[in-house]
Amino acid sequence: MDTLFVGIMTKFIVVAFLLLHTSASSPSSSSSSPGAAGMLKQLFQYIDDHQNQFVQRLREWVTVQSNSGDHTKWGEVERILNMTAVRIQEMGGTVDFADVGTHQLPSGETVPLPPVILAEFERDPKKATLCIYGHVDVQPAKMADGWTTDPFNLTEIKGNLYGRGATDNKGPVLAWLHAVESYQEIPVNIKLIIEGLEEVGSYGLLELTRKINDSFFADVDFIVISDNVWATRNPALTYGTRGSSYFFVEVDGPKLDFHSGVYGGSIQEPMSDLIALLGSLLDHTGKILVPGVTDDVAPLTEDERKLYDNISFDLEEMKSVAGVKHFLQDTKEEVLMARWRNPSLSIHGIQGAFSEPGTKTVIPKQVTGKFSIRQVPNMDPPDVERKVKEHLLQVFSTLKSPNRLRVTATVGAKPWVANLKDPQYVAGQRAVREVFGVEPELIREGSTIPIAQNFQEETGKSVMMLPIGGHDDGEHSQNEKINRIPYVSPLNSFEFFLHSR
């Protein structure tokens, strides 16, 4: 088995520890001594010697079907949290399971939420403290979705390790733990927050953050999140994510499903109403048609515009990866802005409609459309929710339908943007230049990581996103994988990083 990637990813994080250590140290501090170089060689040797073991752990974690989007799978979520806790304890860390309360399901049933792991290793008051955030829940996956291999059986093909959660986010969480394991004396204090509900909006985590702000977070100097990927083949630092609100549009009609040959043409069908409602949300160019939703989008500054110049995003390659003939925009800059710093609306599916193979001439009595809006600064989720509901109610009134409409929303996560002048980002940029030999790409992430904004707002700590996943890893998609290629070339120059200050 080719396990080089796992070792490389862990080595990258080992170097990141030194990066964070030097960013928190005084300007006179240095990690460029021969002793430090020798220590790094020993660390890398340990990682190389334990690669098979690291891969086996990932295989065991991927086996757990911790799909948080299905509350009936929350037992599996708790199972993977327990496995994570055991691993931390085996490494000498202490673990607390924080209760985050209950959640009311759409049916009205109230269920307990899976707990959140709060962990730490032995603390040295002379060292800075790093808090690592990660999650071990995953998106749903099954062979029928189009997977080439079993999504819950880690499979290697040509150096790629395929499995649900491999890159989002079980692989990165394990990589951080492997990096900690590799040290005899780690240069920073380590705390961890590991949750199991990130994929559904991190229920209860905001309230927990507020509750432990004066205790768990009191001695934290900076927070690092590795829950995203590079944008291209080049190394990157991420300084922003989009927020998200998820909507359910339910149209309820007759009391039973009807035969279309008997009732077709004589009643107003819920499906027809729903299609009209969904069709009113955006046009063929991707423009959101909900009045007022985009009014508060932060304007593009010249400094921000310049950041896109150095990103080696190849439109033709991305078209091939995506399997599309063209994007809705014409230039690299326009495509990236559409994905990162502009809002978007996506329609995800219709519940209650006939979707199995074959034919069925049914008029469904109730259908529910599902869509989400990715939000950017300075959009506010409650304001977006209000405007969407007003728009759908207005459109529905024009249909003169006897059916009943109900619009609900969930998630409501805010966007996040970091300050690129923050010492962590300044140190990170310098490290990438010296370690990888290239200028880092400063990127945003089009998806939503709710806790980034919450951590920054509630704790006041420096938050940094350090992506360690490949640009083609396929998070949330079929054939999700960990790709070793983006990390191969810099190995020989890692030691040079020790001379970066």
mmCIF file with all atom_site columns, N, CA and C in Angstrom, residues 410-439:
data_model
loop_
_atom_site.group_PDB
_atom_site.id
_atom_site.type_symbol
_atom_site.label_atom_id
_atom_site.label_alt_id
_atom_site.label_comp_id
_atom_site.label_asym_id
_atom_site.label_entity_id
_atom_site.label_seq_id
_atom_site.pdbx_PDB_ins_code
_atom_site.Cartn_x
_atom_site.Cartn_y
_atom_site.Cartn_z
_atom_site.occupancy
_atom_site.B_iso_or_equiv
_atom_site.pdbx_formal_charge
_atom_site.auth_seq_id
_atom_site.auth_comp_id
_atom_site.auth_asym_id
_atom_site.auth_atom_id
_atom_site.pdbx_PDB_model_num
ATOM 1  N N  . THR A 1 410 ? -33.348 26.443 8.388  1.00 0.00 ? 410 THR A N  1
ATOM 2  C CA . THR A 1 410 ? -32.450 25.909 9.410  1.00 0.00 ? 410 THR A CA 1
ATOM 3  C C  . THR A 1 410 ? -31.037 26.345 9.098  1.00 0.00 ? 410 THR A C  1
ATOM 4  N N  . VAL A 1 411 ? -30.095 25.985 9.942  1.00 0.00 ? 411 VAL A N  1
ATOM 5  C CA . VAL A 1 411 ? -28.674 26.331 9.893  1.00 0.00 ? 411 VAL A CA 1
ATOM 6  C C  . VAL A 1 411 ? -28.469 27.808 10.212 1.00 0.00 ? 411 VAL A C  1
ATOM 7  N N  . GLY A 1 412 ? -28.617 28.721 9.249  1.00 0.00 ? 412 GLY A N  1
ATOM 8  C CA . GLY A 1 412 ? -28.444 30.141 9.527  1.00 0.00 ? 412 GLY A CA 1
ATOM 9  C C  . GLY A 1 412 ? -27.051 30.498 10.004 1.00 0.00 ? 412 GLY A C  1
ATOM 10 N N  . ALA A 1 413 ? -26.012 29.986 9.336  1.00 0.00 ? 413 ALA A N  1
ATOM 11 C CA . ALA A 1 413 ? -24.624 30.232 9.735  1.00 0.00 ? 413 ALA A CA 1
ATOM 12 C C  . ALA A 1 413 ? -24.086 31.485 9.055  1.00 0.00 ? 413 ALA A C  1
ATOM 13 N N  . LYS A 1 414 ? -23.367 32.281 9.820  1.00 0.00 ? 414 LYS A N  1
ATOM 14 C CA . LYS A 1 414 ? -22.808 33.523 9.291  1.00 0.00 ? 414 LYS A CA 1
ATOM 15 C C  . LYS A 1 414 ? -21.528 33.256 8.486  1.00 0.00 ? 414 LYS A C  1
ATOM 16 N N  . PRO A 1 415 ? -21.214 34.150 7.536  1.00 0.00 ? 415 PRO A N  1
ATOM 17 C CA . PRO A 1 415 ? -19.926 34.060 6.846  1.00 0.00 ? 415 PRO A CA 1
ATOM 18 C C  . PRO A 1 415 ? -18.800 34.490 7.775  1.00 0.00 ? 415 PRO A C  1
ATOM 19 N N  . TRP A 1 416 ? -17.564 34.196 7.377  1.00 0.00 ? 416 TRP A N  1
ATOM 20 C CA . TRP A 1 416 ? -16.395 34.533 8.189  1.00 0.00 ? 416 TRP A CA 1
ATOM 21 C C  . TRP A 1 416 ? -15.283 35.056 7.302  1.00 0.00 ? 416 TRP A C  1
ATOM 22 N N  . VAL A 1 417 ? -14.628 36.123 7.753  1.00 0.00 ? 417 VAL A N  1
ATOM 23 C CA . VAL A 1 417 ? -13.457 36.665 7.060  1.00 0.00 ? 417 VAL A CA 1
ATOM 24 C C  . VAL A 1 417 ? -12.410 37.033 8.105  1.00 0.00 ? 417 VAL A C  1
ATOM 25 N N  . ALA A 1 418 ? -11.168 36.602 7.885  1.00 0.00 ? 418 ALA A N  1
ATOM 26 C CA . ALA A 1 418 ? -10.076 36.891 8.809  1.00 0.00 ? 418 ALA A CA 1
ATOM 27 C C  . ALA A 1 418 ? -9.285  38.100 8.339  1.00 0.00 ? 418 ALA A C  1
ATOM 28 N N  . ASN A 1 419 ? -8.466  38.621 9.228  1.00 0.00 ? 419 ASN A N  1
ATOM 29 C CA . ASN A 1 419 ? -7.572  39.725 8.924  1.00 0.00 ? 419 ASN A CA 1
ATOM 30 C C  . ASN A 1 419 ? -6.242  39.157 8.451  1.00 0.00 ? 419 ASN A C  1
ATOM 31 N N  . LEU A 1 420 ? -5.894  39.409 7.205  1.00 0.00 ? 420 LEU A N  1
ATOM 32 C CA . LEU A 1 420 ? -4.663  38.854 6.648  1.00 0.00 ? 420 LEU A CA 1
ATOM 33 C C  . LEU A 1 420 ? -3.411  39.472 7.268  1.00 0.00 ? 420 LEU A C  1
ATOM 34 N N  . LYS A 1 421 ? -3.568  40.547 8.038  1.00 0.00 ? 421 LYS A N  1
ATOM 35 C CA . LYS A 1 421 ? -2.427  41.146 8.738  1.00 0.00 ? 421 LYS A CA 1
ATOM 36 C C  . LYS A 1 421 ? -2.229  40.530 10.124 1.00 0.00 ? 421 LYS A C  1
ATOM 37 N N  . ASP A 1 422 ? -3.105  39.615 10.509 1.00 0.00 ? 422 ASP A N  1
ATOM 38 C CA . ASP A 1 422 ? -2.957  38.910 11.770 1.00 0.00 ? 422 ASP A CA 1
ATOM 39 C C  . ASP A 1 422 ? -1.602  38.182 11.777 1.00 0.00 ? 422 ASP A C  1
ATOM 40 N N  . PRO A 1 423 ? -0.899  38.174 12.925 1.00 0.00 ? 423 PRO A N  1
ATOM 41 C CA . PRO A 1 423 ? 0.417   37.523 12.978 1.00 0.00 ? 423 PRO A CA 1
ATOM 42 C C  . PRO A 1 423 ? 0.426   36.084 12.492 1.00 0.00 ? 423 PRO A C  1
ATOM 43 N N  . GLN A 1 424 ? -0.661  35.344 12.741 1.00 0.00 ? 424 GLN A N  1
ATOM 44 C CA . GLN A 1 424 ? -0.702  33.958 12.254 1.00 0.00 ? 424 GLN A CA 1
ATOM 45 C C  . GLN A 1 424 ? -0.624  33.895 10.740 1.00 0.00 ? 424 GLN A C  1
ATOM 46 N N  . TYR A 1 425 ? -1.349  34.787 10.073 1.00 0.00 ? 425 TYR A N  1
ATOM 47 C CA . TYR A 1 425 ? -1.353  34.768 8.609  1.00 0.00 ? 425 TYR A CA 1
ATOM 48 C C  . TYR A 1 425 ? -0.042  35.304 8.043  1.00 0.00 ? 425 TYR A C  1
ATOM 49 N N  . VAL A 1 426 ? 0.543   36.295 8.696  1.00 0.00 ? 426 VAL A N  1
ATOM 50 C CA . VAL A 1 426 ? 1.843   36.804 8.260  1.00 0.00 ? 426 VAL A CA 1
ATOM 51 C C  . VAL A 1 426 ? 2.890   35.705 8.360  1.00 0.00 ? 426 VAL A C  1
ATOM 52 N N  . ALA A 1 427 ? 2.916   34.997 9.509  1.00 0.00 ? 427 ALA A N  1
ATOM 53 C CA . ALA A 1 427 ? 3.860   33.896 9.689  1.00 0.00 ? 427 ALA A CA 1
ATOM 54 C C  . ALA A 1 427 ? 3.561   32.759 8.711  1.00 0.00 ? 427 ALA A C  1
ATOM 55 N N  . GLY A 1 428 ? 2.277   32.489 8.500  1.00 0.00 ? 428 GLY A N  1
ATOM 56 C CA . GLY A 1 428 ? 1.904   31.421 7.580  1.00 0.00 ? 428 GLY A CA 1
ATOM 57 C C  . GLY A 1 428 ? 2.357   31.690 6.158  1.00 0.00 ? 428 GLY A C  1
ATOM 58 N N  . GLN A 1 429 ? 2.203   32.926 5.708  1.00 0.00 ? 429 GLN A N  1
ATOM 59 C CA . GLN A 1 429 ? 2.638   33.276 4.356  1.00 0.00 ? 429 GLN A CA 1
ATOM 60 C C  . GLN A 1 429 ? 4.149   33.117 4.206  1.00 0.00 ? 429 GLN A C  1
ATOM 61 N N  . ARG A 1 430 ? 4.879   33.559 5.222  1.00 0.00 ? 430 ARG A N  1
ATOM 62 C CA . ARG A 1 430 ? 6.338   33.443 5.162  1.00 0.00 ? 430 ARG A CA 1
ATOM 63 C C  . ARG A 1 430 ? 6.761   31.988 5.152  1.00 0.00 ? 430 ARG A C  1
ATOM 64 N N  . ALA A 1 431 ? 6.099   31.196 5.963  1.00 0.00 ? 431 ALA A N  1
ATOM 65 C CA . ALA A 1 431 ? 6.443   29.778 6.023  1.00 0.00 ? 431 ALA A CA 1
ATOM 66 C C  . ALA A 1 431 ? 6.202   29.079 4.692  1.00 0.00 ? 431 ALA A C  1
ATOM 67 N N  . VAL A 1 432 ? 5.074   29.367 4.070  1.00 0.00 ? 432 VAL A N  1
ATOM 68 C CA . VAL A 1 432 ? 4.775   28.734 2.778  1.00 0.00 ? 432 VAL A CA 1
ATOM 69 C C  . VAL A 1 432 ? 5.818   29.131 1.737  1.00 0.00 ? 432 VAL A C  1
ATOM 70 N N  . ARG A 1 433 ? 6.211   30.407 1.734  1.00 0.00 ? 433 ARG A N  1
ATOM 71 C CA . ARG A 1 433 ? 7.219   30.854 0.761  1.00 0.00 ? 433 ARG A CA 1
ATOM 72 C C  . ARG A 1 433 ? 8.522   30.093 0.936  1.00 0.00 ? 433 ARG A C  1
ATOM 73 N N  . GLU A 1 434 ? 8.948   29.912 2.196  1.00 0.00 ? 434 GLU A N  1
ATOM 74 C CA . GLU A 1 434 ? 10.248  29.293 2.433  1.00 0.00 ? 434 GLU A CA 1
ATOM 75 C C  . GLU A 1 434 ? 10.205  27.770 2.347  1.00 0.00 ? 434 GLU A C  1
ATOM 76 N N  . VAL A 1 435 ? 9.066   27.186 2.757  1.00 0.00 ? 435 VAL A N  1
ATOM 77 C CA . VAL A 1 435 ? 8.972   25.722 2.748  1.00 0.00 ? 435 VAL A CA 1
ATOM 78 C C  . VAL A 1 435 ? 8.647   25.197 1.358  1.00 0.00 ? 435 VAL A C  1
ATOM 79 N N  . PHE A 1 436 ? 7.671   25.831 0.697  1.00 0.00 ? 436 PHE A N  1
ATOM 80 C CA . PHE A 1 436 ? 7.216   25.326 -0.594 1.00 0.00 ? 436 PHE A CA 1
ATOM 81 C C  . PHE A 1 436 ? 7.911   26.007 -1.763 1.00 0.00 ? 436 PHE A C  1
ATOM 82 N N  . GLY A 1 437 ? 8.565   27.151 -1.498 1.00 0.00 ? 437 GLY A N  1
ATOM 83 C CA . GLY A 1 437 ? 9.259   27.846 -2.570 1.00 0.00 ? 437 GLY A CA 1
ATOM 84 C C  . GLY A 1 437 ? 8.360   28.621 -3.498 1.00 0.00 ? 437 GLY A C  1
ATOM 85 N N  . VAL A 1 438 ? 7.119   28.839 -3.100 1.00 0.00 ? 438 VAL A N  1
ATOM 86 C CA . VAL A 1 438 ? 6.178   29.604 -3.927 1.00 0.00 ? 438 VAL A CA 1
ATOM 87 C C  . VAL A 1 438 ? 5.413   30.574 -3.041 1.00 0.00 ? 438 VAL A C  1
ATOM 88 N N  . GLU A 1 439 ? 4.823   31.568 -3.659 1.00 0.00 ? 439 GLU A N  1
ATOM 89 C CA . GLU A 1 439 ? 3.971   32.490 -2.935 1.00 0.00 ? 439 GLU A CA 1
ATOM 90 C C  . GLU A 1 439 ? 2.657   31.777 -2.593 1.00 0.00 ? 439 GLU A C  1
#
